[in-house]
mmCIF file of C-alpha atoms and ligand atoms in Angstrom:
data_model
loop_
_atom_site.group_PDB
_atom_site.id
_atom_site.type_symbol
_atom_site.label_atom_id
_atom_site.label_comp_id
_atom_site.label_asym_id
_atom_site.label_seq_id
_atom_site.Cartn_x
_atom_site.Cartn_y
_atom_site.Cartn_z
ATOM 1 C CA MET A 13 10.101 122.550 193.609
ATOM 2 C CA ALA A 14 13.357 121.050 192.470
ATOM 3 C CA LYS A 15 16.352 121.788 194.640
ATOM 4 C CA ILE A 16 19.916 121.839 193.430
ATOM 5 C CA ASN A 17 22.930 120.299 195.117
ATOM 6 C CA ARG A 18 24.114 123.499 196.782
ATOM 7 C CA ASN A 19 27.528 122.002 197.415
ATOM 8 C CA TYR A 20 28.295 122.798 193.763
ATOM 9 C CA LEU A 21 27.991 126.488 194.617
ATOM 10 C CA LYS A 22 30.970 126.185 196.949
ATOM 11 C CA LEU A 23 33.221 125.584 193.917
ATOM 12 C CA PRO A 24 34.848 128.895 192.975
ATOM 13 C CA GLY A 25 35.182 127.868 189.312
ATOM 14 C CA SER A 26 38.195 126.508 187.552
ATOM 15 C CA TYR A 27 39.885 129.537 186.057
ATOM 16 C CA LEU A 28 43.298 128.035 185.474
ATOM 17 C CA PHE A 29 43.142 126.743 181.910
ATOM 18 C CA SER A 30 40.562 129.269 180.707
ATOM 19 C CA ARG A 31 42.680 132.122 182.110
ATOM 20 C CA ILE A 32 45.754 130.672 180.398
ATOM 21 C CA GLY A 33 43.783 130.382 177.149
ATOM 22 C CA GLN A 34 42.553 133.972 177.380
ATOM 23 C CA LYS A 35 45.998 135.365 178.122
ATOM 24 C CA VAL A 36 47.599 133.443 175.254
ATOM 25 C CA ALA A 37 44.847 134.477 172.821
ATOM 26 C CA GLN A 38 45.238 138.132 173.827
ATOM 27 C CA TYR A 39 49.028 137.960 173.481
ATOM 28 C CA GLN A 40 48.747 136.363 170.040
ATOM 29 C CA LYS A 41 46.297 139.079 168.972
ATOM 30 C CA ASP A 42 48.685 141.811 170.133
ATOM 31 C CA HIS A 43 51.737 140.027 168.651
ATOM 32 C CA PRO A 44 50.528 138.217 165.515
ATOM 33 C CA GLU A 45 54.125 137.462 164.481
ATOM 34 C CA ALA A 46 54.933 135.583 167.727
ATOM 35 C CA GLU A 47 55.385 131.833 167.369
ATOM 36 C CA ILE A 48 54.053 130.632 170.705
ATOM 37 C CA ILE A 49 55.167 127.231 172.051
ATOM 38 C CA ARG A 50 52.928 125.464 174.539
ATOM 39 C CA LEU A 51 54.804 123.469 177.145
ATOM 40 C CA GLY A 52 51.966 123.594 179.642
ATOM 41 C CA ILE A 53 50.000 120.767 178.104
ATOM 42 C CA GLY A 54 49.095 117.734 180.174
ATOM 43 C CA ASP A 55 47.917 115.774 177.135
ATOM 44 C CA VAL A 56 49.938 113.330 175.079
ATOM 45 C CA THR A 57 50.825 114.171 171.486
ATOM 46 C CA ARG A 58 52.398 111.012 169.994
ATOM 47 C CA PRO A 59 50.189 108.743 167.838
ATOM 48 C CA ILE A 60 48.908 105.442 169.232
ATOM 49 C CA ALA A 61 51.409 102.558 169.015
ATOM 50 C CA PRO A 62 51.054 100.281 165.925
ATOM 51 C CA ALA A 63 50.446 97.154 168.061
ATOM 52 C CA VAL A 64 47.517 98.937 169.710
ATOM 53 C CA ILE A 65 46.131 100.113 166.356
ATOM 54 C CA ASP A 66 46.332 96.535 165.015
ATOM 55 C CA ALA A 67 44.415 95.214 168.035
ATOM 56 C CA LEU A 68 41.878 97.995 167.668
ATOM 57 C CA ASN A 69 41.338 97.235 163.965
ATOM 58 C CA LYS A 70 40.970 93.542 164.668
ATOM 59 C CA ALA A 71 38.414 94.217 167.397
ATOM 60 C CA VAL A 72 36.480 96.555 165.095
ATOM 61 C CA GLU A 73 36.304 93.741 162.499
ATOM 62 C CA GLU A 74 34.995 91.384 165.206
ATOM 63 C CA MET A 75 32.203 93.817 166.002
ATOM 64 C CA GLY A 76 31.032 93.640 162.375
ATOM 65 C CA ASN A 77 30.808 89.872 162.388
ATOM 66 C CA GLU A 78 27.824 88.013 163.881
ATOM 67 C CA ALA A 79 30.009 85.247 165.312
ATOM 68 C CA THR A 80 32.369 87.597 167.169
ATOM 69 C CA PHE A 81 30.157 90.600 167.902
ATOM 70 C CA LYS A 82 30.206 91.806 171.543
ATOM 71 C CA GLY A 83 27.505 93.681 173.438
ATOM 72 C CA TYR A 84 27.762 94.922 177.016
ATOM 73 C CA ALA A 85 31.076 94.152 178.678
ATOM 74 C CA PRO A 86 31.186 92.191 181.968
ATOM 75 C CA ASP A 87 30.832 94.478 185.017
ATOM 76 C CA LEU A 88 34.479 94.312 186.086
ATOM 77 C CA GLY A 89 35.831 94.390 182.522
ATOM 78 C CA TYR A 90 36.910 91.552 180.196
ATOM 79 C CA GLU A 91 38.942 88.857 181.868
ATOM 80 C CA PHE A 92 41.591 88.877 179.117
ATOM 81 C CA LEU A 93 42.455 92.455 180.098
ATOM 82 C CA ARG A 94 42.209 92.000 183.877
ATOM 83 C CA LYS A 95 44.478 88.950 183.644
ATOM 84 C CA ALA A 96 47.044 90.849 181.570
ATOM 85 C CA ILE A 97 46.972 93.721 184.088
ATOM 86 C CA ALA A 98 47.306 91.436 187.130
ATOM 87 C CA GLU A 99 50.238 89.637 185.569
ATOM 88 C CA ASN A 100 52.155 92.551 184.056
ATOM 89 C CA ASP A 101 51.417 95.434 186.411
ATOM 90 C CA PHE A 102 51.288 93.589 189.720
ATOM 91 C CA ALA A 103 52.632 89.992 189.779
ATOM 92 C CA SER A 104 55.748 91.182 187.934
ATOM 93 C CA ARG A 105 56.449 93.547 190.851
ATOM 94 C CA GLY A 106 55.682 91.004 193.556
ATOM 95 C CA CYS A 107 52.184 92.355 194.277
ATOM 96 C CA ASP A 108 49.515 89.780 194.917
ATOM 97 C CA ILE A 109 46.553 91.317 193.084
ATOM 98 C CA SER A 110 44.054 88.964 191.464
ATOM 99 C CA PRO A 111 42.157 89.784 188.249
ATOM 100 C CA ASP A 112 38.952 89.893 190.328
ATOM 101 C CA GLU A 113 40.293 92.814 192.328
ATOM 102 C CA ILE A 114 40.668 94.904 189.150
ATOM 103 C CA PHE A 115 37.776 97.042 187.924
ATOM 104 C CA VAL A 116 38.251 98.225 184.335
ATOM 105 C CA SER A 117 36.913 101.696 183.539
ATOM 106 C CA ASP A 118 37.209 104.470 180.999
ATOM 107 C CA GLY A 119 39.890 106.341 182.926
ATOM 108 C CA ALA A 120 41.344 107.349 186.253
ATOM 109 C CA LYS A 121 39.655 110.743 186.415
ATOM 110 C CA CYS A 122 36.177 109.194 186.715
ATOM 111 C CA ASP A 123 37.378 106.603 189.213
ATOM 112 C CA CYS A 124 39.219 109.144 191.377
ATOM 113 C CA GLY A 125 36.127 111.331 191.314
ATOM 114 C CA ASN A 126 33.596 108.549 191.883
ATOM 115 C CA ILE A 127 35.335 106.532 194.595
ATOM 116 C CA GLN A 128 34.264 108.951 197.333
ATOM 117 C CA GLU A 129 30.641 107.796 196.816
ATOM 118 C CA ILE A 130 31.233 104.558 198.699
ATOM 119 C CA PHE A 131 32.359 106.503 201.789
ATOM 120 C CA GLY A 132 30.172 108.334 204.299
ATOM 121 C CA LEU A 133 29.790 112.099 204.178
ATOM 122 C CA ASP A 134 31.294 112.404 207.641
ATOM 123 C CA ASN A 135 34.757 111.327 206.463
ATOM 124 C CA VAL A 136 37.521 113.924 206.638
ATOM 125 C CA ILE A 137 39.811 113.931 203.610
ATOM 126 C CA ALA A 138 43.504 114.764 203.415
ATOM 127 C CA VAL A 139 45.105 115.940 200.181
ATOM 128 C CA CYS A 140 48.513 117.106 199.064
ATOM 129 C CA ASP A 141 49.051 120.804 198.421
ATOM 130 C CA PRO A 142 49.563 121.405 195.487
ATOM 131 C CA VAL A 143 47.105 118.822 194.181
ATOM 132 C CA TYR A 144 45.368 117.403 191.089
ATOM 133 C CA PRO A 145 42.013 119.179 191.648
ATOM 134 C CA VAL A 146 39.670 116.198 191.058
ATOM 135 C CA TYR A 147 40.174 114.735 194.544
ATOM 136 C CA VAL A 148 39.093 117.926 196.297
ATOM 137 C CA ASP A 149 36.350 119.024 193.907
ATOM 138 C CA SER A 150 34.591 115.637 193.912
ATOM 139 C CA ASN A 151 34.443 115.754 197.717
ATOM 140 C CA VAL A 152 33.186 119.341 197.655
ATOM 141 C CA MET A 153 30.371 118.301 195.294
ATOM 142 C CA ALA A 154 29.435 115.471 197.635
ATOM 143 C CA GLY A 155 29.307 117.778 200.666
ATOM 144 C CA ARG A 156 32.298 116.363 202.482
ATOM 145 C CA THR A 157 33.965 119.770 202.959
ATOM 146 C CA GLY A 158 33.117 123.177 204.379
ATOM 147 C CA GLU A 159 32.992 126.434 202.416
ATOM 148 C CA PHE A 160 35.846 127.699 200.255
ATOM 149 C CA ASP A 161 37.947 130.325 202.012
ATOM 150 C CA PRO A 162 39.202 132.664 199.258
ATOM 151 C CA GLN A 163 41.748 134.262 201.589
ATOM 152 C CA ALA A 164 43.430 130.961 202.362
ATOM 153 C CA ASP A 165 42.597 129.563 198.885
ATOM 154 C CA ARG A 166 41.442 126.412 200.700
ATOM 155 C CA TYR A 167 38.290 124.588 201.747
ATOM 156 C CA LYS A 168 37.359 124.412 205.383
ATOM 157 C CA GLY A 169 37.258 120.930 206.835
ATOM 158 C CA VAL A 170 39.966 119.533 204.521
ATOM 159 C CA ILE A 171 43.400 118.513 205.767
ATOM 160 C CA TYR A 172 46.107 119.836 203.449
ATOM 161 C CA MET A 173 49.482 118.122 203.449
ATOM 162 C CA PRO A 174 52.149 120.562 202.225
ATOM 163 C CA CYS A 175 54.491 119.290 199.514
ATOM 164 C CA LYS A 176 57.505 121.570 199.533
ATOM 165 C CA GLU A 177 61.177 121.612 198.647
ATOM 166 C CA GLU A 178 62.009 120.666 202.239
ATOM 167 C CA ASN A 179 60.151 117.351 202.034
ATOM 168 C CA GLY A 180 61.076 116.643 198.413
ATOM 169 C CA PHE A 181 57.433 117.380 197.464
ATOM 170 C CA ALA A 182 56.262 114.198 199.216
ATOM 171 C CA PRO A 183 54.075 114.991 202.238
ATOM 172 C CA GLU A 184 54.695 114.229 205.877
ATOM 173 C CA LEU A 185 52.077 112.280 207.799
ATOM 174 C CA PRO A 186 49.182 114.629 208.571
ATOM 175 C CA SER A 187 49.050 116.225 212.010
ATOM 176 C CA GLU A 188 45.323 115.491 212.431
ATOM 177 C CA VAL A 189 44.070 112.012 211.548
ATOM 178 C CA PRO A 190 42.092 111.948 208.281
ATOM 179 C CA ASP A 191 39.688 109.175 207.249
ATOM 180 C CA LEU A 192 40.587 109.267 203.556
ATOM 181 C CA ILE A 193 44.078 110.114 202.325
ATOM 182 C CA TYR A 194 44.616 110.981 198.658
ATOM 183 C CA LEU A 195 48.141 110.412 197.366
ATOM 184 C CA CYS A 196 49.380 110.687 193.782
ATOM 185 C CA PHE A 197 52.848 109.457 192.791
ATOM 186 C CA PRO A 198 54.581 110.124 190.451
ATOM 187 C CA ASN A 199 52.941 113.442 191.105
ATOM 188 C CA ASN A 200 51.032 115.853 188.947
ATOM 189 C CA PRO A 201 51.922 118.759 189.098
ATOM 190 C CA THR A 202 55.312 118.511 190.872
ATOM 191 C CA GLY A 203 56.786 115.499 189.038
ATOM 192 C CA ALA A 204 57.993 114.217 192.419
ATOM 193 C CA VAL A 205 57.984 110.593 193.563
ATOM 194 C CA ILE A 206 57.675 109.004 196.971
ATOM 195 C CA THR A 207 60.203 106.544 198.343
ATOM 196 C CA LYS A 208 59.031 103.102 199.357
ATOM 197 C CA GLU A 209 60.041 103.858 202.924
ATOM 198 C CA LYS A 210 57.886 106.978 203.097
ATOM 199 C CA LEU A 211 54.948 105.296 201.371
ATOM 200 C CA GLN A 212 55.236 102.423 203.844
ATOM 201 C CA LYS A 213 54.895 104.991 206.652
ATOM 202 C CA PHE A 214 51.593 106.145 205.159
ATOM 203 C CA VAL A 215 50.393 102.551 204.841
ATOM 204 C CA ASP A 216 51.349 101.790 208.459
ATOM 205 C CA TYR A 217 49.682 105.020 209.597
ATOM 206 C CA ALA A 218 46.484 104.168 207.688
ATOM 207 C CA ASN A 219 46.420 100.666 209.152
ATOM 208 C CA GLU A 220 46.981 102.025 212.637
ATOM 209 C CA HIS A 221 44.221 104.647 212.399
ATOM 210 C CA GLY A 222 41.721 102.862 210.170
ATOM 211 C CA SER A 223 42.180 105.396 207.354
ATOM 212 C CA ILE A 224 41.934 104.454 203.672
ATOM 213 C CA ILE A 225 44.561 105.620 201.173
ATOM 214 C CA LEU A 226 43.338 106.484 197.679
ATOM 215 C CA TYR A 227 46.496 106.098 195.604
ATOM 216 C CA ASP A 228 46.625 107.583 192.112
ATOM 217 C CA ALA A 229 49.431 105.954 190.106
ATOM 218 C CA ALA A 230 48.424 107.366 186.706
ATOM 219 C CA TYR A 231 52.084 108.192 185.900
ATOM 220 C CA GLU A 232 53.594 104.923 187.117
ATOM 221 C CA ALA A 233 54.967 104.059 183.662
ATOM 222 C CA TYR A 234 57.285 107.097 183.788
ATOM 223 C CA ILE A 235 59.305 105.846 186.755
ATOM 224 C CA SER A 236 62.905 105.384 185.656
ATOM 225 C CA GLU A 237 64.773 104.972 188.949
ATOM 226 C CA PRO A 238 65.004 101.449 190.366
ATOM 227 C CA ASP A 239 63.875 101.846 193.983
ATOM 228 C CA ILE A 240 60.710 103.872 193.479
ATOM 229 C CA PRO A 241 57.431 102.006 194.131
ATOM 230 C CA HIS A 242 55.225 101.568 191.052
ATOM 231 C CA SER A 243 52.265 100.394 193.102
ATOM 232 C CA ILE A 244 51.222 101.003 196.697
ATOM 233 C CA TYR A 245 50.774 97.233 196.984
ATOM 234 C CA GLU A 246 54.569 96.936 197.038
ATOM 235 C CA CYS A 247 54.220 98.108 200.661
ATOM 236 C CA ASP A 248 53.428 95.591 203.395
ATOM 237 C CA GLY A 249 49.843 95.720 204.581
ATOM 238 C CA ALA A 250 48.626 97.969 201.725
ATOM 239 C CA LYS A 251 45.887 95.514 200.745
ATOM 240 C CA LYS A 252 44.305 96.302 204.098
ATOM 241 C CA SER A 253 44.374 100.068 203.643
ATOM 242 C CA ALA A 254 44.611 101.166 199.998
ATOM 243 C CA ILE A 255 42.741 101.509 196.729
ATOM 244 C CA GLU A 256 44.863 102.200 193.632
ATOM 245 C CA PHE A 257 43.962 104.003 190.407
ATOM 246 C CA ARG A 258 45.729 103.454 187.102
ATOM 247 C CA SER A 259 45.292 104.950 183.674
ATOM 248 C CA PHE A 260 46.243 103.992 180.117
ATOM 249 C CA SER A 261 46.186 107.692 179.186
ATOM 250 C CA LYS A 262 49.787 108.658 179.860
ATOM 251 C CA THR A 263 51.086 105.076 179.813
ATOM 252 C CA ALA A 264 50.062 104.425 176.219
ATOM 253 C CA GLY A 265 48.521 107.617 174.845
ATOM 254 C CA PHE A 266 44.890 106.630 175.516
ATOM 255 C CA THR A 267 43.680 110.131 176.501
ATOM 256 C CA GLY A 268 41.328 109.990 173.506
ATOM 257 C CA LEU A 269 40.633 106.235 173.542
ATOM 258 C CA ARG A 270 39.815 106.185 177.309
ATOM 259 C CA LEU A 271 40.835 103.264 179.520
ATOM 260 C CA GLY A 272 41.841 102.870 183.154
ATOM 261 C CA PHE A 273 41.261 100.652 186.142
ATOM 262 C CA THR A 274 40.883 100.665 189.891
ATOM 263 C CA VAL A 275 42.177 98.033 192.292
ATOM 264 C CA VAL A 276 40.025 97.289 195.324
ATOM 265 C CA PRO A 277 41.482 94.372 197.296
ATOM 266 C CA LYS A 278 38.937 91.812 198.471
ATOM 267 C CA GLU A 279 40.195 92.040 202.056
ATOM 268 C CA LEU A 280 40.028 95.848 202.273
ATOM 269 C CA GLU A 281 37.595 96.998 204.960
ATOM 270 C CA ALA A 282 36.347 100.243 206.461
ATOM 271 C CA ASP A 283 33.841 100.667 209.221
ATOM 272 C CA GLY A 284 33.587 96.886 209.604
ATOM 273 C CA GLU A 285 32.504 96.383 205.965
ATOM 274 C CA LYS A 286 34.367 95.151 202.908
ATOM 275 C CA LEU A 287 34.824 97.834 200.241
ATOM 276 C CA TRP A 288 34.991 95.470 197.225
ATOM 277 C CA PRO A 289 31.229 94.736 197.185
ATOM 278 C CA LEU A 290 30.430 98.429 197.565
ATOM 279 C CA TRP A 291 32.579 99.449 194.593
ATOM 280 C CA ALA A 292 31.287 96.449 192.597
ATOM 281 C CA ARG A 293 27.749 97.609 193.299
ATOM 282 C CA ARG A 294 28.537 101.184 192.372
ATOM 283 C CA HIS A 295 30.331 100.106 189.189
ATOM 284 C CA GLY A 296 27.519 97.725 188.206
ATOM 285 C CA THR A 297 24.762 100.229 188.878
ATOM 286 C CA LYS A 298 26.186 103.398 187.367
ATOM 287 C CA TYR A 299 28.613 102.200 184.708
ATOM 288 C CA ASN A 300 28.284 99.947 181.677
ATOM 289 C CA GLY A 301 31.909 99.248 180.907
ATOM 290 C CA ALA A 302 34.712 100.431 178.671
ATOM 291 C CA PRO A 303 34.122 99.440 175.022
ATOM 292 C CA TYR A 304 35.277 95.965 173.935
ATOM 293 C CA ILE A 305 37.469 97.411 171.195
ATOM 294 C CA ILE A 306 39.244 99.679 173.700
ATOM 295 C CA GLN A 307 39.798 96.848 176.148
ATOM 296 C CA ARG A 308 41.371 94.811 173.312
ATOM 297 C CA ALA A 309 43.524 97.846 172.484
ATOM 298 C CA GLY A 310 44.556 98.013 176.145
ATOM 299 C CA GLU A 311 45.462 94.328 176.168
ATOM 300 C CA ALA A 312 47.868 95.002 173.289
ATOM 301 C CA ILE A 313 50.163 97.173 175.427
ATOM 302 C CA TYR A 314 51.094 94.020 177.342
ATOM 303 C CA THR A 315 52.317 92.108 174.277
ATOM 304 C CA GLU A 316 56.070 92.098 173.622
ATOM 305 C CA GLU A 317 55.593 94.380 170.630
ATOM 306 C CA GLY A 318 53.227 96.678 172.516
ATOM 307 C CA LYS A 319 55.537 96.927 175.512
ATOM 308 C CA ALA A 320 58.471 97.956 173.314
ATOM 309 C CA GLN A 321 56.440 100.546 171.396
ATOM 310 C CA VAL A 322 54.924 102.085 174.498
ATOM 311 C CA LYS A 323 58.345 102.231 176.141
ATOM 312 C CA GLU A 324 59.627 104.131 173.128
ATOM 313 C CA GLN A 325 56.781 106.672 173.411
ATOM 314 C CA ILE A 326 57.476 107.244 177.076
ATOM 315 C CA GLY A 327 61.170 107.558 176.228
ATOM 316 C CA TYR A 328 60.285 110.300 173.750
ATOM 317 C CA TYR A 329 58.429 112.364 176.374
ATOM 318 C CA MET A 330 61.083 111.709 179.005
ATOM 319 C CA TRP A 331 63.816 112.852 176.624
ATOM 320 C CA ASN A 332 61.922 116.150 176.403
ATOM 321 C CA ALA A 333 61.464 116.267 180.168
ATOM 322 C CA LYS A 334 65.189 115.756 180.737
ATOM 323 C CA TYR A 335 66.045 118.367 178.119
ATOM 324 C CA ILE A 336 63.827 120.903 179.890
ATOM 325 C CA HIS A 337 65.099 119.925 183.340
ATOM 326 C CA ASP A 338 68.788 120.034 182.422
ATOM 327 C CA GLY A 339 68.486 123.113 180.212
ATOM 328 C CA LEU A 340 66.759 125.166 182.872
ATOM 329 C CA LYS A 341 69.123 124.001 185.563
ATOM 330 C CA GLU A 342 72.037 125.053 183.365
ATOM 331 C CA ALA A 343 70.377 128.447 182.976
ATOM 332 C CA GLY A 344 70.344 128.838 186.758
ATOM 333 C CA TYR A 345 66.762 127.896 187.543
ATOM 334 C CA GLN A 346 65.834 125.732 190.497
ATOM 335 C CA VAL A 347 64.043 122.739 188.989
ATOM 336 C CA SER A 348 62.814 119.331 190.115
ATOM 337 C CA GLY A 349 60.799 116.485 188.585
ATOM 338 C CA GLY A 350 61.372 115.282 185.026
ATOM 339 C CA VAL A 351 63.178 112.095 186.083
ATOM 340 C CA ASN A 352 60.332 109.749 187.042
ATOM 341 C CA ALA A 353 57.508 111.877 185.655
ATOM 342 C CA PRO A 354 56.855 113.989 182.546
ATOM 343 C CA TYR A 355 56.417 117.123 184.693
ATOM 344 C CA ILE A 356 59.091 119.668 185.531
ATOM 345 C CA TRP A 357 58.477 121.852 188.577
ATOM 346 C CA LEU A 358 60.280 125.136 188.371
ATOM 347 C CA LYS A 359 60.781 127.576 191.220
ATOM 348 C CA THR A 360 60.040 131.067 189.962
ATOM 349 C CA PRO A 361 63.071 133.358 190.190
ATOM 350 C CA ASN A 362 63.195 136.600 192.210
ATOM 351 C CA ASP A 363 60.171 135.597 194.277
ATOM 352 C CA MET A 364 57.866 136.209 191.295
ATOM 353 C CA THR A 365 54.325 134.883 191.666
ATOM 354 C CA SER A 366 53.396 131.998 189.394
ATOM 355 C CA TRP A 367 51.274 134.306 187.231
ATOM 356 C CA GLU A 368 53.966 137.009 187.020
ATOM 357 C CA PHE A 369 56.358 134.350 185.749
ATOM 358 C CA PHE A 370 53.713 133.102 183.287
ATOM 359 C CA ASP A 371 53.287 136.603 181.822
ATOM 360 C CA THR A 372 57.033 137.254 181.660
ATOM 361 C CA LEU A 373 57.808 133.919 180.024
ATOM 362 C CA LEU A 374 55.042 134.407 177.477
ATOM 363 C CA ASP A 375 56.273 137.892 176.691
ATOM 364 C CA ARG A 376 60.017 137.256 176.552
ATOM 365 C CA ALA A 377 60.241 133.666 175.289
ATOM 366 C CA ASN A 378 56.775 133.143 173.785
ATOM 367 C CA VAL A 379 56.556 129.967 175.852
ATOM 368 C CA VAL A 380 53.427 128.883 177.727
ATOM 369 C CA GLY A 381 53.496 126.838 180.932
ATOM 370 C CA THR A 382 51.129 126.325 183.841
ATOM 371 C CA PRO A 383 51.236 128.541 186.950
ATOM 372 C CA GLY A 384 51.779 126.364 190.024
ATOM 373 C CA SER A 385 49.325 128.400 192.092
ATOM 374 C CA GLY A 386 46.543 126.934 189.944
ATOM 375 C CA PHE A 387 47.054 123.649 191.809
ATOM 376 C CA GLY A 388 46.641 125.167 195.268
ATOM 377 C CA PRO A 389 48.403 127.719 197.474
ATOM 378 C CA GLY A 390 51.353 125.331 197.938
ATOM 379 C CA GLY A 391 52.051 125.764 194.213
ATOM 380 C CA GLU A 392 52.547 129.543 194.473
ATOM 381 C CA HIS A 393 56.022 130.636 193.265
ATOM 382 C CA PHE A 394 56.258 127.480 191.145
ATOM 383 C CA PHE A 395 55.595 126.756 187.491
ATOM 384 C CA ARG A 396 54.860 123.492 185.646
ATOM 385 C CA LEU A 397 56.351 122.559 182.287
ATOM 386 C CA THR A 398 55.736 119.214 180.599
ATOM 387 C CA GLY A 399 57.566 116.838 178.311
ATOM 388 C CA PHE A 400 54.438 116.177 176.240
ATOM 389 C CA GLY A 401 55.282 118.603 173.430
ATOM 390 C CA SER A 402 57.199 117.729 170.262
ATOM 391 C CA LYS A 403 60.955 117.309 170.493
ATOM 392 C CA GLU A 404 61.514 120.208 168.073
ATOM 393 C CA ASN A 405 59.352 122.611 170.073
ATOM 394 C CA THR A 406 60.889 121.489 173.349
ATOM 395 C CA ILE A 407 64.388 122.253 172.102
ATOM 396 C CA LYS A 408 63.305 125.604 170.684
ATOM 397 C CA ALA A 409 61.460 126.558 173.879
ATOM 398 C CA VAL A 410 64.367 125.697 176.173
ATOM 399 C CA ASP A 411 66.806 127.613 173.976
ATOM 400 C CA ARG A 412 64.541 130.654 174.091
ATOM 401 C CA ILE A 413 64.159 130.448 177.877
ATOM 402 C CA LYS A 414 67.935 130.221 178.236
ATOM 403 C CA GLN A 415 68.476 133.267 176.040
ATOM 404 C CA CYS A 416 66.002 135.500 177.833
ATOM 405 C CA LYS A 417 67.055 134.616 181.365
ATOM 406 C CA ILE A 418 64.415 136.081 183.656
HETATM 407 N N1 PLP B 512 45.212 111.359 187.701
HETATM 408 C C1 PLP B 512 46.131 112.320 187.492
HETATM 409 C C2 PLP B 512 47.082 112.638 188.578
HETATM 410 C C3 PLP B 512 46.184 113.009 186.276
HETATM 411 O O1 PLP B 512 47.084 113.972 186.091
HETATM 412 C C4 PLP B 512 45.254 112.684 185.279
HETATM 413 C C5 PLP B 512 45.247 113.382 183.986
HETATM 414 O O2 PLP B 512 45.838 114.366 183.731
HETATM 415 C C6 PLP B 512 44.318 111.694 185.530
HETATM 416 C C7 PLP B 512 44.322 111.046 186.754
HETATM 417 C C8 PLP B 512 43.268 111.360 184.526
HETATM 418 O O3 PLP B 512 43.502 110.200 183.869
HETATM 419 P P1 PLP B 512 42.491 109.633 182.786
HETATM 420 O O4 PLP B 512 42.853 110.229 181.471
HETATM 421 O O5 PLP B 512 42.696 108.155 182.847
HETATM 422 O O6 PLP B 512 41.093 109.996 183.198
#
């Protein structure tokens, strides 16, 4: 008789976005005249940059021509792309990452979720609270956690690192020593960043205790302040203790095209074994590569033209983020984020729960955001807004929020 992976039954179900959807649909039904603005979205809205579209078209033409047709991609990804990444994302910031340490994939979500496979089930993980749910859920599915405790809104056997106002939403070193440490900066959902000094402390800690840091830098392109690390490899010794994930999704609007990569340094070891061959084996066995045309499209963001166009797109979203941040601050709200990330993290007024604030904002301003509690108990009494909407809607939404001060 077939048996299921019973670890899946530990997952309480992801109600966040379906509950938001249901509430908005109900509100719209009850108030058909309401013009609802969604500022909760975590997806990009601007069209793909022209330089990327040109590269895409050219690659499509190549696929229709016998002389230039491409079949399966090389296991690690095409060298033209890995070279462009190594040069532009790492060498330019003083990080010594070779093209052979870069594994091209179809996005950071899969890589963040799959990486745990190369580690034993007896590893203890540490995550930030609040957190992007993929890190926790993928470990639950694998059986690396205990049961979900609905009272605490947490899994047993997981180390949670609180990210609060007091620590600038960047965690302190964990009190118990974890084997795997998930960090994400710039952060979703808080929009916070980590200083190089603090990140260095994590790297030193991991090297001292033999832990591995799994560093998600999906929002790296949004960093605007000069001293914030773009890559964990800017820290000394990080090649001995860290894997980094990157995504083209928010950097260049590839959420629909799909492209990302993972860096596994050749010298990185755990348990006396190198991790590079394990991830290479996993990648080669279970994955057949991002499409050639998409890898060519990705290469185009590193051309002069592509760089300028992508920068303009990010500038568009960050203009919105600043408008939301400044507008809400002016209206008396306590806000953070929005400077090095497209996310604004708002403290709910009058000790309202995240969901109470959601309902009130929907009702009074017809604006939709994301309740912070959906990202873990540390997100309770917070609310996430994003700069990914249109400029017009962002302005309208902020004006409405200001007028209906809650
Ligand atoms: N990592 C974080 C922190 C994210 O917020 C997201 C998407 O929202 C991803 C990874 C997923 O990236 P991708 O689209 O490359 O799968």
